[in-house]
C-alpha cells in the first residue's frame, strides 16, 4: 500500500534532493538542503556478536581483528548449511538492487533463477538496475511509497540516517547481541562491517561486507628483483632508493603514477591518522596534523626528482595497464585488485607494507568494511525473520553447497570442474548473473587460487593487520560528511595537485585546510564530537 505521509517532496527532503553517483565503491551520494529529522544521537544499539562459522574449515583461518580466511582450492566435498528452505512461507519477496553486468534472462526463461527460488522456498523477484541509473530508480520507488521487501542502500546515501530510521525496519530485536545466533552466517560477518548499520538505538540494515584491510600498495616484485632492489624497504630513505632504482625515464619507466596514493603511503610511515584522530572526545582531522603536511612535502620532492610518470598530474592514466606493462612499478588499490592484476597481466604482484619513517613499523589504514547496506521494508517480526533467513542463506561461506550454487549454479548444467576449478558452461555464463552478492554475502576470502599468491596475501595481512588504524568516526554519522563529500574532497585534491606539481608552495596547504574547515570540515568535527558525547 502507498504511504500517504510519504510524498515525493518528502522523499526529496529526506534524501537532500538530487543525488549523485558516489566514488570508492559506493552507489549513491548527494547534496542538498533540508533539515534532517533523523535521530542525531550515536549508534547506541548493541551490535551483533561476532560468531565465526565453524561449518567449513579454511586452509587459513579468519580472525576477529580482520585477517581474511584463505583457501588454496575450492572444497570438493561440500557441506549443506541449510537442511530446510530458508524462505519457506515467505511467498513473493521483492528486491531492489544494483548491477554492474548485463542483465540475465528473466525468471521465466532462466533455469538458475527458477532453481534459486525452489531452494529458497520463496519467489525472489529481483529488480536489477545498472549502477549508473540506480539512484533514480531508488528515488522513484521510495517516493511512490511502496518499498520492496529488501533494498540496497549505499553507505554514501545523503540523509541516510533519515531514510533508514523513518522508512525501514528496525532489526534490533532480531540481530542485536546474541540474538544474531539465529542467523549463523550473518553472525559470521565481523563487527567492523556492522558499525554503519546502527543509528540512534536501533539497527536498520545488514551489511554487505568487505575486508577491513583497505587499500594496498602493490609493487611489481618481479621487476624489483630483476633490478636487484629491495621490495620491502625498512624506512623512508630505503623507499626513496627503491623509487629511484625503479625509475628510468629514457626507458619509459617510473616508480609511481598517482601522487595522492604516495602521499597516503608516506603518511602511513609517519603515523598520519585514518581521516580523524580522537582524544578525550575531541576530533582532529588528518589534514590538520603536521605529519600529513610532511607526507605531502616528501611526495612533492619525489615528483620534482622525476620519480612519477610525467602525466601523473592532470593526465588520465590507465594505471593498471601501465603497471601491467612495467611502465610504472608501484600502484595502490583495494585488496581485491591483487588477484586481478596478477592474473590479467601475468605478473608477480607484492603488497608493500609501510615501514616507520625512520625504521620500525608504520601504520595501515583500515578500509571501509562494507560495500553497501541492505535495508528491509517495515513488517511484523515473523516476516522480517523470514527475510533475514534468506539473507543468511545468501551469506553462507565457501565450502557450502549454497555458496557453490550461488556462484556457479548447478554442476553439470551451469559449470563443470577443470583442474579442481569450477568453470561455467555457456548456459552458466548466460544465466548465473543475478547480483545476489549485493543483497547479502559472506565475508571475502583469499583465493581459492594459486597457493603462493594466497600465502603472499596472507603474509601481507599478518604484517599489517596488527598495526591497522581505524577511523574513530566510523559508526558515527554526519550529514556534512555525506552532503559535502565532493566539495570537501575537491578542496584537498586540488591543493595536493597544485603543490606536488610545483604550481604552489607547500605552505599553500595551510590555506587549503582552512578552506576545508570553513566549507564543512569544522561542522563535520562538531557532528562527530556531539555524537561521541551522547555515547557517554
Short mmCIF file of C-alpha atoms in Angstrom, two decimals:
data_model
loop_
_atom_site.label_atom_id
_atom_site.label_comp_id
_atom_site.label_asym_id
_atom_site.label_seq_id
_atom_site.Cartn_x
_atom_site.Cartn_y
_atom_site.Cartn_z
CA UNK A 1 0.00 0.00 0.00
CA UNK A 2 1.06 3.55 -0.67
CA UNK A 3 2.08 5.52 2.42
CA UNK A 4 0.01 8.74 2.31
CA UNK A 5 2.56 10.51 4.51
CA UNK A 6 5.45 9.87 2.12
CA UNK A 7 5.18 12.16 -0.87
CA UNK A 8 7.86 12.64 -3.48
CA UNK A 9 8.52 16.07 -1.99
CA UNK A 10 9.02 14.48 1.44
CA UNK A 11 11.40 11.93 -0.03
CA UNK A 12 13.48 14.65 -1.66
CA UNK A 13 13.61 16.42 1.69
CA UNK A 14 14.82 13.23 3.34
CA UNK A 15 17.45 12.49 0.74
CA UNK A 16 18.63 16.04 0.25
CA UNK A 17 17.28 16.45 -3.27
CA UNK A 18 19.03 15.24 -6.37
CA UNK A 19 21.79 12.78 -5.56
CA UNK A 20 24.90 11.81 -7.44
CA UNK A 21 26.75 8.59 -8.02
CA UNK A 22 29.48 8.34 -5.39
CA UNK A 23 33.02 7.08 -5.75
CA UNK A 24 35.02 4.36 -3.99
CA UNK A 25 32.53 1.59 -4.48
CA UNK A 26 29.50 3.47 -3.17
CA UNK A 27 26.31 3.58 -5.19
CA UNK A 28 24.67 6.82 -4.11
CA UNK A 29 25.65 10.22 -2.85
CA UNK A 30 24.04 13.57 -2.88
CA UNK A 31 23.98 17.20 -1.93
CA UNK A 32 21.14 19.43 -0.96
CA UNK A 33 19.46 21.28 1.82
CA UNK A 34 16.67 20.42 4.19
CA UNK A 35 16.87 19.93 7.93
CA UNK A 36 17.45 16.36 8.95
CA UNK A 37 14.79 14.93 11.19
CA UNK A 38 16.53 11.66 11.98
CA UNK A 39 17.85 10.84 15.42
CA UNK A 40 21.06 12.80 15.94
CA UNK A 41 22.34 10.55 18.63
CA UNK A 42 25.09 7.98 18.11
CA UNK A 43 24.68 4.32 17.46
CA UNK A 44 23.84 3.09 20.95
CA UNK A 45 22.25 -0.18 19.84
CA UNK A 46 24.16 -3.30 20.80
CA UNK A 47 25.84 -4.60 17.69
CA UNK A 48 25.54 -8.28 16.77
CA UNK A 49 28.01 -10.63 18.42
CA UNK A 50 30.75 -11.87 16.10
CA UNK A 51 30.38 -15.66 15.93
CA UNK A 52 32.81 -17.09 13.36
CA UNK A 53 31.34 -20.00 11.44
CA UNK A 54 32.87 -23.41 12.16
CA UNK A 55 30.94 -25.14 9.38
CA UNK A 56 33.81 -25.22 6.86
CA UNK A 57 37.46 -25.17 7.86
CA UNK A 58 39.54 -22.94 5.57
CA UNK A 59 43.22 -23.53 4.85
CA UNK A 60 43.94 -20.28 6.66
CA UNK A 61 41.51 -19.17 9.36
CA UNK A 62 39.99 -15.71 9.63
CA UNK A 63 40.41 -13.64 12.78
CA UNK A 64 38.26 -11.21 14.72
CA UNK A 65 40.68 -8.35 14.09
CA UNK A 66 40.38 -8.59 10.31
CA UNK A 67 42.53 -11.36 8.83
CA UNK A 68 40.73 -12.86 5.85
CA UNK A 69 40.29 -16.61 5.63
CA UNK A 70 42.30 -18.26 2.85
CA UNK A 71 41.64 -21.19 0.52
CA UNK A 72 44.10 -22.86 -1.83
CA UNK A 73 41.41 -24.80 -3.65
CA UNK A 74 37.64 -24.93 -3.90
CA UNK A 75 36.47 -27.62 -1.46
CA UNK A 76 35.12 -30.54 -3.50
CA UNK A 77 33.25 -32.10 -0.59
CA UNK A 78 30.52 -29.58 0.06
CA UNK A 79 28.58 -29.05 3.29
CA UNK A 80 24.87 -28.25 3.36
CA UNK A 81 24.47 -25.15 5.50
CA UNK A 82 20.67 -25.35 5.41
CA UNK A 83 18.62 -28.52 5.69
CA UNK A 84 15.36 -26.68 5.13
CA UNK A 85 14.26 -23.90 2.80
CA UNK A 86 15.11 -20.59 4.49
CA UNK A 87 12.30 -18.62 2.87
CA UNK A 88 9.54 -21.18 3.37
CA UNK A 89 6.26 -19.36 3.80
CA UNK A 90 7.64 -16.01 2.65
CA UNK A 91 5.87 -16.16 -0.70
CA UNK A 92 6.81 -13.31 -3.04
CA UNK A 93 9.90 -11.37 -1.93
CA UNK A 94 10.65 -8.16 -3.79
CA UNK A 95 14.23 -6.89 -4.00
CA UNK A 96 15.72 -3.72 -5.47
CA UNK A 97 19.44 -3.76 -6.10
CA UNK A 98 22.10 -2.56 -8.49
CA UNK A 99 24.13 -4.48 -11.03
CA UNK A 100 27.37 -4.00 -12.94
CA UNK A 101 26.98 -6.71 -15.57
CA UNK A 102 24.42 -7.24 -18.34
CA UNK A 103 21.08 -8.49 -17.03
CA UNK A 104 20.45 -12.26 -17.03
CA UNK A 105 17.43 -13.82 -18.74
CA UNK A 106 14.12 -13.19 -17.00
CA UNK A 107 12.74 -15.67 -14.47
CA UNK A 108 10.53 -17.46 -16.99
CA UNK A 109 13.49 -18.43 -19.16
CA UNK A 110 16.21 -18.69 -16.52
CA UNK A 111 16.70 -22.15 -15.03
CA UNK A 112 19.19 -20.88 -12.46
CA UNK A 113 16.72 -18.30 -11.13
CA UNK A 114 13.97 -20.90 -11.03
CA UNK A 115 16.21 -23.30 -9.12
CA UNK A 116 17.20 -20.48 -6.75
CA UNK A 117 13.57 -19.83 -5.85
CA UNK A 118 13.00 -23.54 -5.36
CA UNK A 119 15.95 -23.80 -2.96
CA UNK A 120 14.88 -20.71 -1.07
CA UNK A 121 11.25 -21.76 -0.85
CA UNK A 122 10.26 -18.23 -1.85
CA UNK A 123 9.76 -16.27 -5.04
CA UNK A 124 12.68 -13.85 -5.19
CA UNK A 125 11.63 -11.04 -7.53
CA UNK A 126 14.81 -9.07 -8.14
CA UNK A 127 14.65 -5.68 -9.84
CA UNK A 128 18.15 -5.10 -11.18
CA UNK A 129 19.19 -1.59 -12.19
CA UNK A 130 22.51 -0.57 -13.76
CA UNK A 131 24.68 1.17 -11.20
CA UNK A 132 24.67 4.49 -13.07
CA UNK A 133 20.84 4.58 -13.02
CA UNK A 134 20.31 3.13 -9.58
CA UNK A 135 19.74 6.40 -7.74
CA UNK A 136 16.89 7.50 -10.00
CA UNK A 137 15.24 4.10 -9.66
CA UNK A 138 15.57 4.11 -5.89
CA UNK A 139 14.23 7.67 -5.67
CA UNK A 140 11.18 6.79 -7.73
CA UNK A 141 10.42 3.66 -5.71
CA UNK A 142 10.69 5.37 -2.33
CA UNK A 143 8.73 8.43 -3.47
CA UNK A 144 6.00 6.08 -4.63
CA UNK A 145 5.59 4.98 -1.02
CA UNK A 146 5.80 1.23 -1.60
CA UNK A 147 9.23 -0.08 -0.64
CA UNK A 148 10.34 -3.51 -1.77
CA UNK A 149 10.93 -6.12 0.90
CA UNK A 150 14.69 -5.61 0.59
CA UNK A 151 16.61 -2.69 -0.89
CA UNK A 152 20.29 -1.91 -1.43
CA UNK A 153 21.30 1.34 0.29
CA UNK A 154 24.71 2.88 -0.30
CA UNK A 155 26.87 4.00 2.59
CA UNK A 156 27.11 7.27 0.65
CA UNK A 157 23.38 7.98 0.50
CA UNK A 158 22.74 11.52 1.63
CA UNK A 159 20.37 11.78 4.62
CA UNK A 160 20.96 8.07 5.04
CA UNK A 161 20.02 8.20 8.72
CA UNK A 162 16.64 9.75 7.90
CA UNK A 163 15.83 7.25 5.19
CA UNK A 164 16.74 4.22 7.30
CA UNK A 165 15.23 5.26 10.62
CA UNK A 166 11.99 6.64 9.19
CA UNK A 167 11.28 4.32 6.31
CA UNK A 168 12.95 0.99 7.08
CA UNK A 169 12.53 -1.76 9.67
CA UNK A 170 14.39 -1.69 12.98
CA UNK A 171 16.10 -5.09 13.18
CA UNK A 172 17.49 -4.70 16.71
CA UNK A 173 15.33 -7.30 18.43
CA UNK A 174 16.30 -9.87 15.81
CA UNK A 175 20.06 -9.27 15.39
CA UNK A 176 21.45 -7.35 18.39
CA UNK A 177 23.97 -9.10 20.62
CA UNK A 178 23.43 -12.82 20.97
CA UNK A 179 20.15 -12.72 19.00
CA UNK A 180 22.23 -12.90 15.82
CA UNK A 181 22.91 -16.58 16.59
CA UNK A 182 19.62 -17.38 14.87
CA UNK A 183 21.31 -16.27 11.64
CA UNK A 184 24.70 -18.00 11.93
CA UNK A 185 26.13 -16.76 8.63
CA UNK A 186 25.20 -13.14 9.23
CA UNK A 187 26.87 -13.68 12.62
CA UNK A 188 29.98 -14.71 10.66
CA UNK A 189 30.32 -11.09 9.45
CA UNK A 190 32.93 -9.20 11.55
CA UNK A 191 31.90 -6.28 13.76
CA UNK A 192 33.66 -3.68 11.58
CA UNK A 193 31.07 -4.28 8.88
CA UNK A 194 28.11 -3.87 11.24
CA UNK A 195 29.10 -0.42 12.53
CA UNK A 196 27.39 1.58 9.72
CA UNK A 197 24.07 -0.26 10.23
CA UNK A 198 23.33 1.32 13.64
CA UNK A 199 21.58 4.66 14.17
CA UNK A 200 20.22 6.01 17.44
CA UNK A 201 19.21 2.97 19.43
CA UNK A 202 18.44 0.70 16.50
CA UNK A 203 20.00 -1.43 13.78
CA UNK A 204 18.35 -0.67 10.46
CA UNK A 205 20.16 -2.82 7.93
CA UNK A 206 22.55 -5.69 7.40
CA UNK A 207 25.97 -5.08 5.84
CA UNK A 208 27.24 -6.30 2.51
CA UNK A 209 30.73 -6.88 3.94
CA UNK A 210 34.19 -6.04 2.74
CA UNK A 211 37.53 -6.69 4.43
CA UNK A 212 38.96 -4.08 6.77
CA UNK A 213 42.46 -4.39 5.28
CA UNK A 214 41.71 -1.50 2.92
CA UNK A 215 43.97 -0.06 0.23
CA UNK A 216 47.19 -1.93 -0.54
CA UNK A 217 50.33 -0.52 -2.14
CA UNK A 218 51.15 -3.10 -4.81
CA UNK A 219 54.57 -3.48 -6.38
CA UNK A 220 55.93 -5.35 -9.38
CA UNK A 221 58.03 -7.71 -7.31
CA UNK A 222 59.39 -9.39 -10.46
CA UNK A 223 60.78 -6.10 -11.79
CA UNK A 224 62.18 -5.16 -8.39
CA UNK A 225 64.07 -8.44 -8.15
CA UNK A 226 65.34 -8.16 -11.71
CA UNK A 227 66.97 -4.87 -10.77
CA UNK A 228 68.42 -6.19 -7.53
CA UNK A 229 66.32 -3.89 -5.37
CA UNK A 230 64.64 -4.44 -2.00
CA UNK A 231 60.83 -4.94 -2.27
CA UNK A 232 60.39 -4.34 1.48
CA UNK A 233 62.04 -1.03 2.41
CA UNK A 234 62.73 -0.60 6.13
CA UNK A 235 62.37 3.19 6.29
CA UNK A 236 61.65 6.22 4.13
CA UNK A 237 65.20 6.51 2.77
CA UNK A 238 65.12 2.89 1.58
CA UNK A 239 61.71 3.55 -0.01
CA UNK A 240 63.19 6.55 -1.79
CA UNK A 241 66.12 4.45 -3.02
CA UNK A 242 63.70 1.83 -4.32
CA UNK A 243 61.78 4.50 -6.24
CA UNK A 244 64.98 5.83 -7.75
CA UNK A 245 66.07 2.34 -8.76
CA UNK A 246 62.75 1.70 -10.49
CA UNK A 247 62.83 4.94 -12.48
CA UNK A 248 64.42 5.16 -15.93
CA UNK A 249 62.82 7.99 -17.88
CA UNK A 250 64.78 7.17 -21.04
CA UNK A 251 63.47 3.63 -20.83
CA UNK A 252 59.92 4.89 -20.26
CA UNK A 253 59.81 3.56 -16.71
CA UNK A 254 58.85 5.31 -13.48
CA UNK A 255 58.15 4.27 -9.93
CA UNK A 256 54.77 5.95 -9.45
CA UNK A 257 51.68 7.16 -11.26
CA UNK A 258 49.37 8.52 -8.53
CA UNK A 259 50.64 11.31 -6.21
CA UNK A 260 47.71 11.07 -3.78
CA UNK A 261 48.35 7.40 -3.04
CA UNK A 262 52.04 8.08 -2.47
CA UNK A 263 51.14 10.87 -0.03
CA UNK A 264 48.97 8.39 1.86
CA UNK A 265 51.68 5.72 1.87
CA UNK A 266 54.32 8.10 3.22
CA UNK A 267 51.67 9.28 5.68
CA UNK A 268 51.45 5.70 6.95
CA UNK A 269 55.18 5.84 7.59
CA UNK A 270 54.65 8.99 9.64
CA UNK A 271 51.61 7.77 11.55
CA UNK A 272 49.03 10.05 9.94
CA UNK A 273 45.54 9.32 11.38
CA UNK A 274 42.90 7.49 9.38
CA UNK A 275 40.80 10.56 8.45
CA UNK A 276 40.39 11.55 12.11
CA UNK A 277 42.05 11.04 15.46
CA UNK A 278 40.20 11.32 18.75
CA UNK A 279 41.48 12.24 22.16
CA UNK A 280 39.08 12.68 25.05
CA UNK A 281 36.11 13.15 22.75
CA UNK A 282 37.84 15.84 20.67
CA UNK A 283 38.36 15.13 16.97
CA UNK A 284 41.30 16.30 14.87
CA UNK A 285 41.36 15.83 11.10
CA UNK A 286 44.33 14.14 9.47
CA UNK A 287 44.67 17.29 7.34
CA UNK A 288 45.38 19.34 10.45
CA UNK A 289 48.36 17.24 11.51
CA UNK A 290 51.95 18.18 10.81
CA UNK A 291 52.62 14.61 9.64
CA UNK A 292 50.13 14.96 6.77
CA UNK A 293 51.83 18.13 5.59
CA UNK A 294 55.22 16.41 5.85
CA UNK A 295 53.98 13.48 3.73
CA UNK A 296 52.83 15.96 1.09
CA UNK A 297 56.24 17.62 1.14
CA UNK A 298 58.04 14.30 0.60
CA UNK A 299 55.80 13.42 -2.36
CA UNK A 300 56.44 16.87 -3.82
CA UNK A 301 60.19 16.26 -3.61
CA UNK A 302 59.83 12.89 -5.33
CA UNK A 303 57.75 14.41 -8.11
CA UNK A 304 60.32 17.15 -8.65
CA UNK A 305 63.01 14.46 -8.84
CA UNK A 306 61.12 12.78 -11.69
CA UNK A 307 60.05 9.60 -9.91
CA UNK A 308 56.43 9.95 -11.15
CA UNK A 309 55.09 9.32 -14.63
CA UNK A 310 55.12 12.73 -16.39
CA UNK A 311 51.33 12.62 -16.87
CA UNK A 312 50.57 11.69 -13.26
CA UNK A 313 49.36 15.22 -12.50
CA UNK A 314 46.46 16.24 -14.70
CA UNK A 315 46.72 13.29 -17.04
CA UNK A 316 44.23 10.45 -17.35
CA UNK A 317 46.41 7.41 -16.97
CA UNK A 318 45.29 3.81 -17.13
CA UNK A 319 47.35 2.88 -14.10
CA UNK A 320 46.55 -0.82 -14.27
CA UNK A 321 47.79 -1.15 -17.84
CA UNK A 322 50.91 0.88 -17.04
CA UNK A 323 51.54 -1.35 -14.05
CA UNK A 324 50.97 -4.48 -16.11
CA UNK A 325 53.37 -3.45 -18.88
CA UNK A 326 56.03 -2.24 -16.44
CA UNK A 327 55.83 1.48 -17.19
CA UNK A 328 55.15 2.12 -13.52
CA UNK A 329 56.09 -0.30 -10.76
CA UNK A 330 54.03 0.79 -7.75
CA UNK A 331 50.25 1.21 -7.63
CA UNK A 332 47.70 1.43 -4.80
CA UNK A 333 44.24 -0.17 -4.99
CA UNK A 334 41.76 -2.14 -2.94
CA UNK A 335 42.74 -5.61 -1.75
CA UNK A 336 40.70 -7.40 -4.43
CA UNK A 337 42.94 -5.94 -7.14
CA UNK A 338 45.82 -8.24 -6.12
CA UNK A 339 44.32 -11.21 -7.96
CA UNK A 340 43.06 -9.08 -10.84
CA UNK A 341 46.46 -7.52 -11.52
CA UNK A 342 48.34 -10.80 -11.22
CA UNK A 343 46.02 -12.79 -13.49
CA UNK A 344 45.21 -10.09 -16.06
CA UNK A 345 48.85 -9.22 -16.75
CA UNK A 346 50.57 -12.49 -15.74
CA UNK A 347 52.99 -10.66 -13.44
CA UNK A 348 54.17 -11.18 -9.88
CA UNK A 349 52.49 -8.74 -7.54
CA UNK A 350 53.52 -7.99 -3.98
CA UNK A 351 51.98 -5.97 -1.19
CA UNK A 352 54.29 -3.35 0.32
CA UNK A 353 53.71 -2.62 4.00
CA UNK A 354 54.63 0.90 5.10
CA UNK A 355 57.71 0.95 7.35
CA UNK A 356 58.20 3.56 10.02
CA UNK A 357 59.67 6.74 8.57
CA UNK A 358 62.92 6.24 10.47
CA UNK A 359 62.56 2.47 10.86
CA UNK A 360 60.35 0.04 12.67
CA UNK A 361 56.71 -0.44 11.72
CA UNK A 362 54.45 2.07 10.05
CA UNK A 363 50.69 2.06 10.23
CA UNK A 364 47.99 0.78 7.88
CA UNK A 365 44.64 2.49 7.31
CA UNK A 366 41.58 0.36 7.84
CA UNK A 367 39.31 0.32 4.83
CA UNK A 368 35.57 0.83 4.76
CA UNK A 369 34.26 -2.59 5.76
CA UNK A 370 31.09 -2.51 3.66
CA UNK A 371 30.17 -2.26 0.01
CA UNK A 372 26.60 -1.24 0.82
CA UNK A 373 23.74 -1.90 3.24
CA UNK A 374 20.58 -3.93 2.74
CA UNK A 375 17.52 -2.48 4.43
CA UNK A 376 14.08 -4.00 4.87
CA UNK A 377 10.52 -2.80 4.45
CA UNK A 378 8.74 -2.39 7.79
CA UNK A 379 6.91 -5.62 8.61
CA UNK A 380 5.98 -7.84 11.52
CA UNK A 381 8.79 -9.79 13.23
CA UNK A 382 7.88 -13.09 11.58
CA UNK A 383 8.15 -11.57 8.11
CA UNK A 384 11.46 -9.89 8.95
CA UNK A 385 12.77 -13.18 10.32
CA UNK A 386 11.94 -14.88 7.00
CA UNK A 387 13.77 -12.16 5.06
CA UNK A 388 16.79 -12.39 7.35
CA UNK A 389 16.92 -16.16 6.87
CA UNK A 390 17.02 -15.63 3.11
CA UNK A 391 19.93 -13.21 3.59
CA UNK A 392 21.60 -15.66 5.94
CA UNK A 393 21.39 -18.29 3.19
CA UNK A 394 22.92 -15.80 0.76
CA UNK A 395 25.79 -15.28 3.22
CA UNK A 396 26.84 -18.94 3.52
CA UNK A 397 30.62 -19.34 3.10
CA UNK A 398 32.97 -21.08 0.69
CA UNK A 399 32.71 -24.84 1.02
CA UNK A 400 28.93 -24.96 1.31
CA UNK A 401 26.62 -26.25 -1.37
CA UNK A 402 24.70 -22.97 -1.11
CA UNK A 403 27.81 -20.92 -1.91
CA UNK A 404 28.69 -23.04 -4.92
CA UNK A 405 25.18 -22.79 -6.25
CA UNK A 406 25.06 -19.01 -5.81
CA UNK A 407 28.38 -18.51 -7.57
CA UNK A 408 28.26 -21.19 -10.26
CA UNK A 409 24.79 -22.74 -10.47
CA UNK A 410 24.10 -26.45 -10.89
CA UNK A 411 27.07 -28.73 -11.54
CA UNK A 412 26.96 -30.31 -15.00
CA UNK A 413 24.45 -27.74 -16.15
CA UNK A 414 25.93 -24.36 -15.32
CA UNK A 415 29.52 -25.39 -14.55
CA UNK A 416 31.99 -28.25 -14.73
CA UNK A 417 35.28 -28.92 -12.95
CA UNK A 418 38.61 -28.43 -14.69
CA UNK A 419 41.83 -28.92 -12.73
CA UNK A 420 39.88 -28.51 -9.47
CA UNK A 421 38.49 -25.16 -10.63
CA UNK A 422 34.77 -24.65 -11.42
CA UNK A 423 34.33 -23.41 -14.99
CA UNK A 424 31.00 -22.07 -16.17
CA UNK A 425 29.32 -23.54 -19.20
CA UNK A 426 27.73 -21.38 -21.85
CA UNK A 427 24.41 -21.64 -20.03
CA UNK A 428 26.08 -20.71 -16.74
CA UNK A 429 27.70 -17.67 -18.31
CA UNK A 430 24.28 -16.55 -19.53
CA UNK A 431 22.07 -17.38 -16.55
CA UNK A 432 24.19 -17.09 -13.38
CA UNK A 433 24.24 -13.31 -13.35
CA UNK A 434 21.75 -12.39 -10.66
CA UNK A 435 23.51 -9.79 -8.46
CA UNK A 436 22.86 -11.78 -5.28
CA UNK A 437 26.16 -10.65 -3.76
CA UNK A 438 24.79 -7.10 -3.48
CA UNK A 439 21.82 -8.29 -1.41
CA UNK A 440 23.82 -10.29 1.14
CA UNK A 441 27.19 -12.02 1.04
CA UNK A 442 29.76 -13.90 3.05
CA UNK A 443 32.94 -12.12 4.11
CA UNK A 444 35.51 -12.03 1.33
CA UNK A 445 38.31 -14.62 1.40
CA UNK A 446 41.78 -15.03 -0.05
CA UNK A 447 41.65 -17.38 -3.03
CA UNK A 448 40.71 -20.03 -3.84
CA UNK A 449 43.71 -19.78 -6.08
CA UNK A 450 47.45 -20.10 -6.57
CA UNK A 451 48.96 -21.19 -3.27
CA UNK A 452 52.00 -18.92 -3.50
CA UNK A 453 49.82 -15.89 -4.10
CA UNK A 454 47.39 -16.78 -1.30
CA UNK A 455 50.34 -17.22 1.07
CA UNK A 456 51.81 -13.88 -0.02
CA UNK A 457 48.47 -12.15 0.53
CA UNK A 458 48.11 -13.74 3.94
CA UNK A 459 51.68 -12.84 4.93
CA UNK A 460 50.99 -9.22 3.99
CA UNK A 461 47.82 -9.18 6.11
CA UNK A 462 49.57 -10.78 9.06
CA UNK A 463 52.10 -7.96 8.89
CA UNK A 464 49.69 -5.02 8.56
CA UNK A 465 46.55 -6.04 10.47
CA UNK A 466 48.24 -5.71 13.91
CA UNK A 467 49.16 -2.11 13.00
CA UNK A 468 45.86 -1.20 11.45
CA UNK A 469 44.43 2.21 12.35
CA UNK A 470 40.67 2.56 12.31
CA UNK A 471 38.77 5.76 11.75
CA UNK A 472 37.35 6.77 15.17
CA UNK A 473 34.38 8.36 13.41
CA UNK A 474 33.32 5.01 11.93
CA UNK A 475 29.83 4.29 13.20
CA UNK A 476 29.15 7.97 13.88
CA UNK A 477 27.06 9.97 11.44
CA UNK A 478 27.44 13.44 9.97
CA UNK A 479 25.19 14.86 7.27
CA UNK A 480 28.03 17.14 6.15
CA UNK A 481 30.32 14.16 5.59
CA UNK A 482 27.82 12.87 3.03
CA UNK A 483 26.25 16.02 1.62
CA UNK A 484 29.50 17.90 1.05
CA UNK A 485 31.82 14.98 0.37
CA UNK A 486 32.55 16.03 -3.21
CA UNK A 487 33.14 19.70 -2.37
CA UNK A 488 35.42 18.92 0.55
CA UNK A 489 37.42 16.33 -1.38
CA UNK A 490 37.90 18.74 -4.26
CA UNK A 491 39.47 21.35 -1.97
CA UNK A 492 42.03 18.84 -0.72
CA UNK A 493 42.68 17.14 -4.06
CA UNK A 494 43.23 20.41 -5.90
CA UNK A 495 45.62 21.65 -3.25
CA UNK A 496 47.63 18.43 -3.33
CA UNK A 497 47.99 18.53 -7.11
CA UNK A 498 48.91 22.23 -7.11
CA UNK A 499 51.61 21.62 -4.51
CA UNK A 500 53.01 18.38 -5.91
CA UNK A 501 53.24 19.84 -9.41
CA UNK A 502 55.06 22.93 -8.14
CA UNK A 503 52.32 25.37 -9.07
CA UNK A 504 52.05 26.36 -5.41
CA UNK A 505 54.40 26.02 -2.42
CA UNK A 506 53.92 23.52 0.39
CA UNK A 507 52.83 26.42 2.60
CA UNK A 508 49.65 26.64 0.50
CA UNK A 509 48.49 23.53 2.35
CA UNK A 510 47.59 25.62 5.41
CA UNK A 511 45.28 27.81 3.28
CA UNK A 512 43.61 24.72 1.80
CA UNK A 513 42.98 23.21 5.23
CA UNK A 514 41.43 26.48 6.40
CA UNK A 515 39.16 26.47 3.34
CA UNK A 516 38.25 22.82 4.02
CA UNK A 517 37.32 23.66 7.61
CA UNK A 518 35.13 26.58 6.58
CA UNK A 519 33.41 24.58 3.83
CA UNK A 520 32.24 21.89 6.25
CA UNK A 521 35.19 20.28 7.99
CA UNK A 522 34.51 22.07 11.28
CA UNK A 523 30.84 21.15 11.15
CA UNK A 524 31.75 17.53 10.49
CA UNK A 525 34.01 17.62 13.53
CA UNK A 526 31.19 19.09 15.63
CA UNK A 527 28.81 16.37 14.46
CA UNK A 528 31.23 13.64 15.46
CA UNK A 529 32.05 15.22 18.81
CA UNK A 530 28.36 15.62 19.62
CA UNK A 531 27.67 12.01 18.68
CA UNK A 532 30.56 10.78 20.80
CA UNK A 533 29.44 12.86 23.79
CA UNK A 534 25.98 11.30 23.66
CA UNK A 535 27.58 7.87 23.87
CA UNK A 536 28.91 8.85 27.28
#
